[in-house]
XYZ file of C-alpha atoms in Angstrom:
655
model
C 0.013 0.003 0.006
C 2.767 2.443 0.937
C 5.389 1.287 -1.513
C 4.949 4.287 -3.863
C 4.894 6.940 -1.081
C 6.760 10.160 -1.796
C 9.912 10.484 0.234
C 12.276 13.443 0.679
C 14.845 12.006 -1.757
C 12.228 12.128 -4.566
C 11.924 15.931 -4.354
C 15.174 17.127 -2.701
C 18.017 18.779 -4.611
C 21.351 17.755 -3.083
C 24.633 19.618 -3.446
C 28.118 18.365 -2.712
C 30.227 20.404 -0.291
C 32.219 21.865 -3.191
C 29.031 22.772 -5.124
C 27.446 24.322 -2.029
C 30.569 26.500 -1.449
C 30.191 27.969 -4.961
C 26.635 29.231 -4.348
C 26.143 32.893 -3.450
C 24.205 34.048 -0.317
C 21.056 34.796 -2.323
C 21.184 31.371 -4.039
C 21.594 29.625 -0.662
C 18.640 31.547 0.742
C 16.462 30.590 -2.209
C 17.497 26.915 -1.748
C 16.558 27.023 1.931
C 13.204 28.677 1.277
C 12.245 26.092 -1.380
C 13.458 23.130 0.720
C 11.675 24.502 3.768
C 8.372 24.746 1.959
C 8.875 21.216 0.523
C 9.662 19.918 3.996
C 6.551 21.484 5.534
C 4.389 20.010 2.787
C 5.854 16.543 3.182
C 5.720 16.781 6.964
C 2.012 17.579 6.860
C 1.437 14.570 4.571
C 3.422 12.417 7.026
C 1.247 13.434 10.085
C -0.520 10.080 9.932
C 2.724 8.028 10.153
C 2.639 8.132 13.901
C -0.677 6.297 14.016
C 0.500 3.666 11.506
C 2.349 0.751 12.932
C 4.772 0.443 10.025
C 8.505 0.487 10.821
C 9.338 1.408 7.198
C 7.534 4.695 7.408
C 8.872 5.554 10.787
C 12.349 5.242 9.237
C 11.264 7.435 6.345
C 10.026 10.042 8.776
C 13.351 10.022 10.574
C 15.246 10.195 7.279
C 13.149 13.137 6.049
C 13.842 15.115 9.212
C 17.502 14.195 9.217
C 18.033 15.475 5.652
C 16.162 18.722 6.260
C 17.863 19.431 9.571
C 21.263 19.045 7.925
C 20.485 21.626 5.243
C 18.279 24.011 7.137
C 20.566 24.117 10.165
C 23.697 24.911 8.140
C 25.222 28.304 9.007
C 25.139 31.132 6.523
C 28.546 32.288 5.333
C 29.867 35.386 7.056
C 26.988 35.612 9.463
C 26.827 35.009 13.211
C 23.266 33.793 12.943
C 21.755 30.883 11.046
C 18.503 29.082 10.563
C 17.633 26.173 12.838
C 14.677 24.041 13.575
C 13.188 24.982 16.921
C 11.494 21.940 18.380
C 8.620 22.878 20.655
C 7.752 20.333 23.397
C 4.602 18.638 22.165
C 3.035 15.205 22.502
C 3.179 14.997 18.668
C 6.905 14.781 17.897
C 6.479 15.316 14.111
C 5.396 18.969 14.453
C 8.156 21.536 14.026
C 8.139 25.326 13.621
C 10.887 27.351 11.957
C 12.190 30.403 13.781
C 15.160 32.659 13.419
C 17.414 32.132 16.504
C 21.071 31.617 17.365
C 22.735 28.571 15.636
C 21.265 25.400 17.163
C 19.487 27.114 20.071
C 16.943 25.419 22.315
C 13.648 27.365 22.189
C 12.749 26.232 25.744
C 15.858 27.080 27.829
C 17.981 29.043 25.320
C 20.957 26.687 25.469
C 23.218 26.723 22.409
C 24.550 23.725 20.465
C 26.990 23.437 17.597
C 25.417 20.242 16.201
C 21.754 19.566 15.382
C 21.957 16.027 16.743
C 23.020 17.412 20.129
C 20.073 19.813 20.036
C 17.679 16.928 19.185
C 18.940 14.906 22.126
C 18.671 17.897 24.405
C 15.081 18.609 23.374
C 14.075 15.206 24.635
C 14.869 16.373 28.202
C 11.998 18.908 27.916
C 9.294 16.606 26.628
C 7.546 13.643 28.215
C 7.659 11.761 24.901
C 10.955 10.820 23.218
C 10.928 11.741 19.507
C 10.131 8.814 17.264
C 10.225 6.373 20.187
C 7.404 5.574 22.513
C 8.575 5.592 26.112
C 8.706 8.335 28.744
C 11.603 10.712 29.373
C 14.084 9.361 31.878
C 13.446 5.774 30.822
C 16.618 3.859 29.867
C 15.337 1.095 27.654
C 18.662 -0.143 26.274
C 20.404 -2.465 28.656
C 23.941 -3.895 28.162
C 23.952 -7.683 28.546
C 27.594 -7.707 29.632
C 27.589 -5.217 32.500
C 23.939 -4.313 33.019
C 24.448 -0.601 32.319
C 21.373 1.116 30.812
C 21.101 3.832 28.182
C 18.424 6.217 26.961
C 19.734 6.377 23.399
C 20.354 3.543 20.980
C 23.475 5.311 19.605
C 24.974 5.575 23.050
C 24.151 1.946 23.699
C 25.876 0.794 20.438
C 28.999 2.812 21.244
C 29.061 1.344 24.763
C 28.861 -2.206 23.392
C 32.183 -1.591 21.583
C 33.920 -1.189 24.953
C 33.123 -4.890 25.508
C 33.646 -6.195 21.958
C 36.742 -4.082 21.284
C 35.285 -3.179 17.907
C 36.931 -0.142 16.300
C 35.325 0.376 12.870
C 36.881 3.775 12.114
C 40.436 3.464 10.878
C 42.870 6.265 10.051
C 44.357 5.881 6.566
C 47.570 7.730 7.478
C 48.711 5.965 10.667
C 46.370 2.958 10.832
C 44.973 3.849 14.232
C 41.410 2.643 14.793
C 38.587 4.209 16.783
C 35.267 3.079 18.255
C 33.550 6.442 17.755
C 33.289 8.529 14.594
C 33.746 11.772 16.514
C 37.044 10.521 17.960
C 38.119 9.487 14.455
C 37.328 12.929 12.979
C 39.178 14.677 15.797
C 42.182 12.365 15.322
C 42.364 13.172 11.626
C 43.028 16.814 12.583
C 46.245 15.791 14.301
C 47.487 14.860 10.809
C 46.013 17.802 8.895
C 46.790 20.348 11.612
C 43.269 21.709 11.244
C 42.045 23.826 14.174
C 38.543 24.920 13.210
C 37.593 26.633 16.437
C 39.203 30.048 16.857
C 38.820 32.351 19.868
C 37.785 35.868 18.873
C 39.244 37.318 22.086
C 42.847 36.109 21.813
C 42.988 34.400 18.403
C 43.940 30.989 19.810
C 42.666 28.037 17.716
C 41.524 24.625 18.892
C 41.079 21.155 17.429
C 38.256 20.267 19.832
C 35.038 22.186 20.231
C 34.797 21.217 23.895
C 38.290 22.630 24.486
C 37.232 25.805 22.667
C 34.129 26.208 24.873
C 36.203 25.618 27.994
C 38.743 28.223 26.782
C 36.016 30.797 26.157
C 34.966 30.489 29.772
C 38.490 31.546 30.802
C 37.647 34.915 29.277
C 34.076 35.159 30.630
C 34.786 33.545 34.008
C 31.612 31.517 33.640
C 31.338 28.314 35.720
C 27.876 26.873 35.070
C 28.422 23.440 36.623
C 27.990 23.317 40.373
C 28.590 20.296 42.653
C 25.610 19.600 44.910
C 27.809 17.992 47.606
C 30.534 20.571 48.141
C 29.355 23.590 46.135
C 32.432 23.747 43.955
C 31.797 25.216 40.441
C 33.316 24.220 37.103
C 33.521 25.791 33.676
C 33.631 22.470 31.869
C 31.114 19.524 32.059
C 33.813 16.851 31.882
C 35.665 18.478 34.814
C 32.388 18.527 36.712
C 31.703 14.816 36.033
C 35.232 13.931 36.987
C 34.849 15.876 40.239
C 31.587 14.080 41.089
C 33.499 10.781 40.991
C 35.763 12.067 43.823
C 32.620 11.977 45.999
C 31.140 8.744 44.637
C 34.476 6.921 44.309
C 33.372 5.576 40.950
C 36.117 4.238 38.631
C 34.294 3.106 35.484
C 37.302 2.470 33.264
C 39.105 -0.798 33.947
C 42.261 -2.040 32.210
C 41.783 -5.540 30.768
C 45.498 -6.379 31.056
C 46.278 -5.513 34.684
C 42.819 -4.843 36.174
C 43.604 -1.364 37.332
C 40.586 0.976 37.359
C 40.439 4.649 36.515
C 38.161 7.530 37.271
C 38.915 9.354 33.991
C 38.767 7.957 30.480
C 41.759 9.971 29.322
C 43.868 8.603 32.200
C 42.673 5.112 31.197
C 43.791 5.643 27.585
C 47.217 6.943 28.692
C 47.567 3.920 31.001
C 46.782 1.507 28.157
C 49.791 2.971 26.303
C 52.085 1.741 29.094
C 51.143 -1.767 27.949
C 51.208 -1.130 24.205
C 54.223 1.290 24.229
C 52.335 3.614 21.897
C 53.525 7.230 21.805
C 51.298 9.020 19.229
C 52.352 12.591 19.964
C 55.675 13.501 18.372
C 57.420 16.855 18.709
C 58.244 18.377 15.329
C 61.248 20.300 16.705
C 63.217 17.601 18.533
C 61.417 14.410 17.503
C 60.607 13.319 21.033
C 57.464 11.149 21.224
C 54.992 11.211 24.109
C 52.066 9.013 25.084
C 49.982 11.766 26.707
C 48.574 14.892 24.931
C 48.990 17.120 28.009
C 52.652 16.046 28.336
C 53.078 16.816 24.634
C 51.617 20.316 24.941
C 53.727 20.953 28.038
C 56.811 19.727 26.146
C 56.075 22.079 23.206
C 56.201 24.990 25.665
C 59.824 24.123 26.478
C 60.633 25.076 22.861
C 58.294 28.063 22.612
C 58.811 29.398 26.135
C 55.065 29.993 26.293
C 53.597 30.583 29.779
C 49.866 31.048 29.176
C 48.798 30.861 32.829
C 49.319 34.174 34.608
C 48.591 34.885 38.287
C 46.389 37.954 38.620
C 47.743 38.761 42.102
C 51.515 38.679 41.600
C 51.895 38.458 37.837
C 53.869 35.220 37.861
C 53.310 33.116 34.732
C 53.268 29.359 34.360
C 53.540 26.872 31.466
C 51.334 24.271 33.103
C 47.766 24.708 34.523
C 48.522 22.369 37.462
C 51.444 24.542 38.503
C 49.297 27.655 38.142
C 46.493 26.179 40.329
C 48.965 25.178 43.011
C 50.500 28.663 42.956
C 47.057 30.311 43.345
C 46.617 28.364 46.597
C 49.673 30.152 48.024
C 47.629 33.391 47.797
C 44.283 31.940 48.882
C 45.708 29.629 51.589
C 43.504 26.866 50.214
C 44.594 23.342 51.131
C 41.954 21.062 49.568
C 43.602 17.754 50.440
C 42.914 16.932 54.081
C 44.406 13.887 55.852
C 41.681 12.047 57.827
C 44.306 10.365 60.045
C 46.079 13.436 61.487
C 44.126 16.403 60.093
C 47.074 17.836 58.122
C 46.050 19.621 54.965
C 47.962 19.887 51.686
C 48.017 22.253 48.705
C 48.752 19.527 46.097
C 47.494 15.978 45.537
C 50.995 14.459 45.138
C 51.992 15.885 48.528
C 48.846 14.437 50.060
C 49.476 10.981 48.483
C 53.082 10.916 49.738
C 51.860 11.880 53.213
C 49.244 9.094 53.260
C 51.905 6.482 52.530
C 53.528 7.498 55.839
C 50.307 6.405 57.623
C 49.379 3.346 55.634
C 52.753 2.099 54.434
C 50.928 1.223 51.242
C 51.277 2.842 47.875
C 50.376 1.834 44.337
C 54.035 0.998 43.710
C 55.701 -1.177 46.335
C 59.337 -2.325 46.274
C 59.619 -6.117 46.494
C 63.150 -5.886 47.933
C 62.634 -3.572 50.913
C 58.857 -3.035 51.013
C 59.065 0.740 50.558
C 55.943 2.220 48.921
C 55.672 4.995 46.316
C 52.842 6.979 44.783
C 54.695 7.820 41.629
C 55.895 5.212 39.074
C 58.954 7.242 38.085
C 60.050 7.468 41.754
C 59.486 3.796 42.125
C 61.621 2.938 39.020
C 64.454 5.148 40.285
C 64.255 3.457 43.705
C 64.426 -0.020 42.156
C 67.726 0.975 40.559
C 69.267 1.402 44.043
C 68.801 -2.395 44.403
C 69.727 -3.429 40.865
C 72.562 -0.967 40.479
C 71.197 -0.015 37.058
C 72.434 3.363 35.747
C 70.931 3.882 32.275
C 71.893 7.524 31.814
C 75.581 7.855 30.841
C 77.515 11.102 30.325
C 79.177 11.165 26.864
C 81.944 13.472 28.064
C 83.212 11.674 31.157
C 81.420 8.318 31.058
C 79.755 8.748 34.423
C 76.407 6.948 34.695
C 73.258 7.883 36.610
C 70.132 6.074 37.702
C 67.974 9.204 37.417
C 67.496 11.417 34.323
C 67.240 14.620 36.394
C 70.608 13.870 38.115
C 72.074 13.200 34.650
C 70.822 16.572 33.287
C 72.233 18.400 36.299
C 75.568 16.592 35.871
C 75.774 17.678 32.207
C 75.660 21.279 33.374
C 78.934 20.686 35.286
C 80.546 20.270 31.852
C 78.681 23.022 30.032
C 78.728 25.468 32.949
C 75.057 26.238 32.271
C 73.211 27.844 35.166
C 69.737 28.624 33.826
C 68.042 29.442 37.159
C 68.834 32.935 38.521
C 67.864 34.498 41.842
C 65.936 37.756 41.214
C 67.138 39.377 44.438
C 70.901 38.843 44.300
C 71.417 37.615 40.723
C 73.133 34.395 41.788
C 72.677 31.628 39.194
C 72.116 27.903 39.727
C 72.163 24.844 37.540
C 69.228 23.318 39.332
C 65.669 24.757 39.842
C 65.343 23.279 43.342
C 68.620 24.920 44.337
C 67.348 28.373 43.371
C 64.099 27.832 45.340
C 66.077 26.769 48.399
C 68.421 29.742 47.924
C 65.464 32.186 47.690
C 64.476 31.098 51.202
C 67.773 32.497 52.508
C 66.371 35.897 51.507
C 62.816 35.337 52.792
C 63.805 33.311 55.884
C 61.061 30.813 55.071
C 61.431 27.373 56.655
C 58.354 25.391 55.678
C 59.465 21.976 56.911
C 59.130 21.530 60.664
C 60.144 18.458 62.726
C 57.313 17.228 64.939
C 59.715 15.705 67.493
C 62.034 18.621 68.221
C 60.356 21.547 66.446
C 63.367 22.375 64.296
C 62.431 23.932 60.931
C 64.158 23.602 57.575
C 64.088 25.506 54.299
C 64.830 22.365 52.272
C 62.753 19.174 52.167
C 65.812 16.922 51.765
C 67.442 18.432 54.822
C 64.205 17.855 56.735
C 64.038 14.163 55.699
C 67.664 13.657 56.640
C 67.041 15.312 60.016
C 64.127 12.940 60.689
C 66.545 10.004 60.392
C 68.496 11.398 63.357
C 65.411 10.613 65.459
C 64.431 7.332 63.769
C 67.975 6.014 63.323
C 67.028 4.880 59.829
C 69.969 4.085 57.504
C 68.486 2.984 54.176
C 71.662 3.135 52.102
C 73.953 0.140 52.587
C 77.368 -0.435 50.962
C 77.515 -3.787 49.097
C 81.297 -4.032 49.558
C 81.732 -3.465 53.291
C 78.117 -3.563 54.597
C 78.304 -0.088 56.103
C 74.932 1.709 56.207
C 74.191 5.402 55.796
C 71.300 7.730 56.521
C 72.000 9.975 53.566
C 72.383 9.069 49.908
C 75.094 11.691 49.456
C 77.140 10.132 52.285
C 76.623 6.744 50.718
C 77.830 7.910 47.290
C 80.887 9.556 48.816
C 81.644 6.400 50.773
C 81.446 4.277 47.577
C 84.193 6.458 46.146
C 86.517 5.417 48.996
C 86.333 1.936 47.422
C 86.529 3.020 43.811
C 88.988 5.906 44.309
C 86.827 8.053 42.031
C 87.298 11.821 42.292
C 84.994 13.396 39.647
C 85.363 17.035 40.734
C 88.570 18.669 39.528
C 89.707 22.221 40.263
C 90.525 24.104 37.050
C 93.039 26.350 38.820
C 95.259 23.885 40.667
C 94.104 20.539 39.230
C 93.148 19.059 42.581
C 90.407 16.466 42.395
C 87.646 15.743 44.925
C 85.221 12.880 45.515
C 82.596 15.211 46.977
C 80.954 18.198 45.223
C 80.637 20.196 48.454
C 84.374 19.726 49.203
C 85.102 20.874 45.647
C 82.994 24.036 46.062
C 84.642 24.805 49.396
C 88.035 24.312 47.832
C 87.208 26.764 45.007
C 86.565 29.404 47.651
C 90.171 29.032 48.920
C 91.154 30.501 45.511
C 88.418 33.145 45.308
C 88.385 34.031 49.015
C 84.570 34.002 48.908
C 82.811 33.655 52.267
C 79.084 33.861 51.530
C 77.784 32.724 54.880
C 77.839 35.447 57.572
C 76.803 35.076 61.206
C 74.037 37.582 62.082
C 75.125 37.745 65.715
C 78.887 38.343 65.503
C 79.383 39.069 61.799
C 81.885 36.273 61.270
C 81.878 34.945 57.679
C 82.319 31.398 56.431
C 82.992 29.790 53.097
C 80.896 26.705 53.982
C 77.183 26.498 54.983
C 77.867 23.610 57.406
C 80.529 25.718 59.151
C 78.129 28.584 59.795
C 75.497 26.173 61.204
C 78.097 24.696 63.568
C 79.265 28.190 64.474
C 75.709 29.396 65.226
C 75.479 26.643 67.820
C 78.292 28.328 69.765
C 75.865 31.185 70.299
C 72.774 29.096 70.992
C 74.545 26.313 72.902
C 72.638 23.719 70.920
C 74.226 20.221 70.814
C 71.777 18.067 68.849
C 74.085 15.069 68.344
C 74.329 12.748 71.346
C 76.467 9.683 71.797
C 74.241 6.702 72.524
C 76.951 4.956 74.600
C 78.112 7.653 76.997
C 75.528 10.427 76.512
C 78.039 13.096 75.489
C 76.513 15.741 73.222
C 78.026 17.519 70.252
C 77.144 20.516 68.092
C 78.462 18.867 64.918
C 77.482 15.494 63.366
C 81.068 14.792 62.269
C 82.242 15.333 65.825
C 79.816 12.721 67.196
C 80.839 10.222 64.495
C 84.529 10.743 65.375
C 83.700 10.429 69.049
C 81.813 7.144 68.473
C 84.958 5.727 66.949
C 86.712 6.198 70.345
C 84.257 3.577 71.616
C 84.416 1.259 68.594
C 88.105 1.755 67.810
C 87.214 2.081 64.139
C 89.784 3.763 61.873
C 88.274 3.725 58.403
C 90.798 6.034 56.716
C 93.965 4.164 55.799
C 96.992 5.712 54.086
C 97.970 3.716 50.993
C 101.637 4.779 51.267
C 102.483 4.026 54.870
C 99.372 1.981 56.057
C 98.720 4.373 58.913
C 95.001 4.477 59.809
C 92.878 7.358 61.097
C 89.451 7.671 62.660
C 88.938 11.165 61.224
C 88.910 12.071 57.493
C 90.373 15.499 58.204
C 93.392 14.006 60.022
C 93.777 11.552 57.144
C 93.863 14.359 54.561
C 96.433 16.345 56.555
C 98.537 13.202 56.892
C 98.407 12.581 53.129
C 100.000 16.001 52.647
C 103.110 14.849 54.555
C 103.675 12.453 51.629
C 102.665 14.784 48.779
C 104.206 17.908 50.299
C 101.020 19.820 49.439
C 100.417 23.040 51.334
C 97.130 24.445 50.066
C 96.743 27.262 52.609
C 98.963 30.212 51.587
C 99.167 33.498 53.494
C 98.355 36.387 51.164
C 100.527 38.824 53.161
C 103.837 36.927 53.478
C 103.351 33.975 51.107
C 103.982 31.324 53.761
C 102.055 28.083 53.026
C 100.542 25.475 55.334
C 99.184 21.973 54.953
C 96.614 22.432 57.729
C 93.858 25.091 57.853
C 94.189 25.389 61.661
C 97.915 26.201 61.393
C 97.059 28.729 58.669
C 94.444 30.494 60.815
C 96.906 30.715 63.759
C 99.515 32.167 61.444
C 97.065 34.854 60.139
C 96.762 36.148 63.702
C 100.462 37.047 63.679
C 99.605 39.630 61.013
C 96.228 40.725 62.395
C 97.291 40.811 66.101
C 94.137 38.932 66.973
C 94.266 37.100 70.330
C 90.957 35.261 70.658
C 91.971 32.905 73.474
C 91.721 34.226 77.027
C 92.805 32.555 80.252
C 89.848 32.276 82.636
C 92.014 32.482 85.752
C 94.352 35.405 85.049
C 92.701 37.023 81.994
C 95.795 36.907 79.823
C 95.018 36.623 76.098
C 96.829 34.586 73.453
């Protein structure tokens, strides 16, 4: 009966994209007017389809509307406004009226959409009857047989099924990558073409993704339309809002089939999958480096461009990464969103909070099988594992020295190049390491953010704080494989290893003397330059070494933090307590290779070595006399200065 019915294809005039682009504005308007009239006529003929129980004609009705929506909703060239179908909530879904509104705008709530299919889906939220389907709004009639999840839309259901079947029907012709969703495929194609169709009128920045573009526009407007009902926090982006909701619900819907790990965010899940496949789809055009994560890729690009798009409104400081910017803002606001339920301590950043929680639980996602130590970060865990295996994959091409950590390797390279990219804004001093400049800046501000809970002592540097804690706990995690000696500090352990290998990697360019320890090398350099950067605020005495000023300050405060466990004697200096302990143990670890004489103190050992070499590194600038021992040199200097610092307590005579 209905086989010869008129359908839209019988009367429609279709243009290709190229043909459509060649039409003028008046021609396009005429086309729309004719097609609109045709559509209204056919729609009125098709009013009865709803009552007829024929699937064929339901499909024809859908097809008719689909074709017309595509043409009638297309934007006019050079105009901000376009023609769209405004769907009015009505029990009869076939009725439509044509009004002149913003592109793809809902006539009920005024919400805008870039795509007519998104508008159609949205309109169903306003009506009690779903278009072309006969069940009430809110009903989820499509149920997944695998996991039981239900869907309102057939298209969403079909896409979900592919997460179980692994089907990826959309394949990229250039790189062969396959996708489950057509939208993901189209967006991926833009990574090859470089197309960025969404351009910001405010700042001119262009985007591949429309969602990213909308989120960017809200940076200009400050709009945050998505509000959490639980905590009241607002968001500018729906995906950020949904991700935040999962922090309350604990939901982790994305599970890795290979290792079973579950994720809260789909993007995190995708990036994790690449750890199994080894895929790195994002390649830098400048240096060729490939990355598995788009955010890491964008951050890497900024290393080349120097771009810092995130600027603090309060202090003007700019950042390359949004996470760094958000953390910085909390310094001004005082916000500490990560609260420990065990002890009540709050943290500015999530990584700091995770590290803190490991202290309570002893459990982290990455646990060392050798020593049981837990880590929250995979890179930290890998570096730690190398302390057990001895692996050092990063080798210096100039001197052959190898490192277990890439950051240590990069810093070492700067000892060859002399590069010091990090400069203090207050005094102009330059550093090869970013952490060193931050620690140095605290010497100007006096900030000491790390406080010991046991003794109340505060530190400007986190590593110094951790090392201090080991004084209380007695922990010595670094053990020498050759002699079994254990150390609290990694630097002490590395220096000790050099006593076995004889390695002295730090060489003075002026006199050629080599050192096994970088701090000893820096102190030695100051004997040539005469630099004494550390000055006591109480008496004005200056020192070339930071440890010397700390020890000196204790002469004013009377502090003696290092106590001998055997006899209870206290010392102001850690080296003094170690030397003292050797009086109990009889240990003499420093042995002269020439005469076999052994010493309990490294300083005495070095002075002894000079009796063989004849070295006298301490020369008087006034008379030229040289000394092998710094103490003898200081006493000699007093001959010229007339200084007599030693006074007899009984008779008052000075010497």
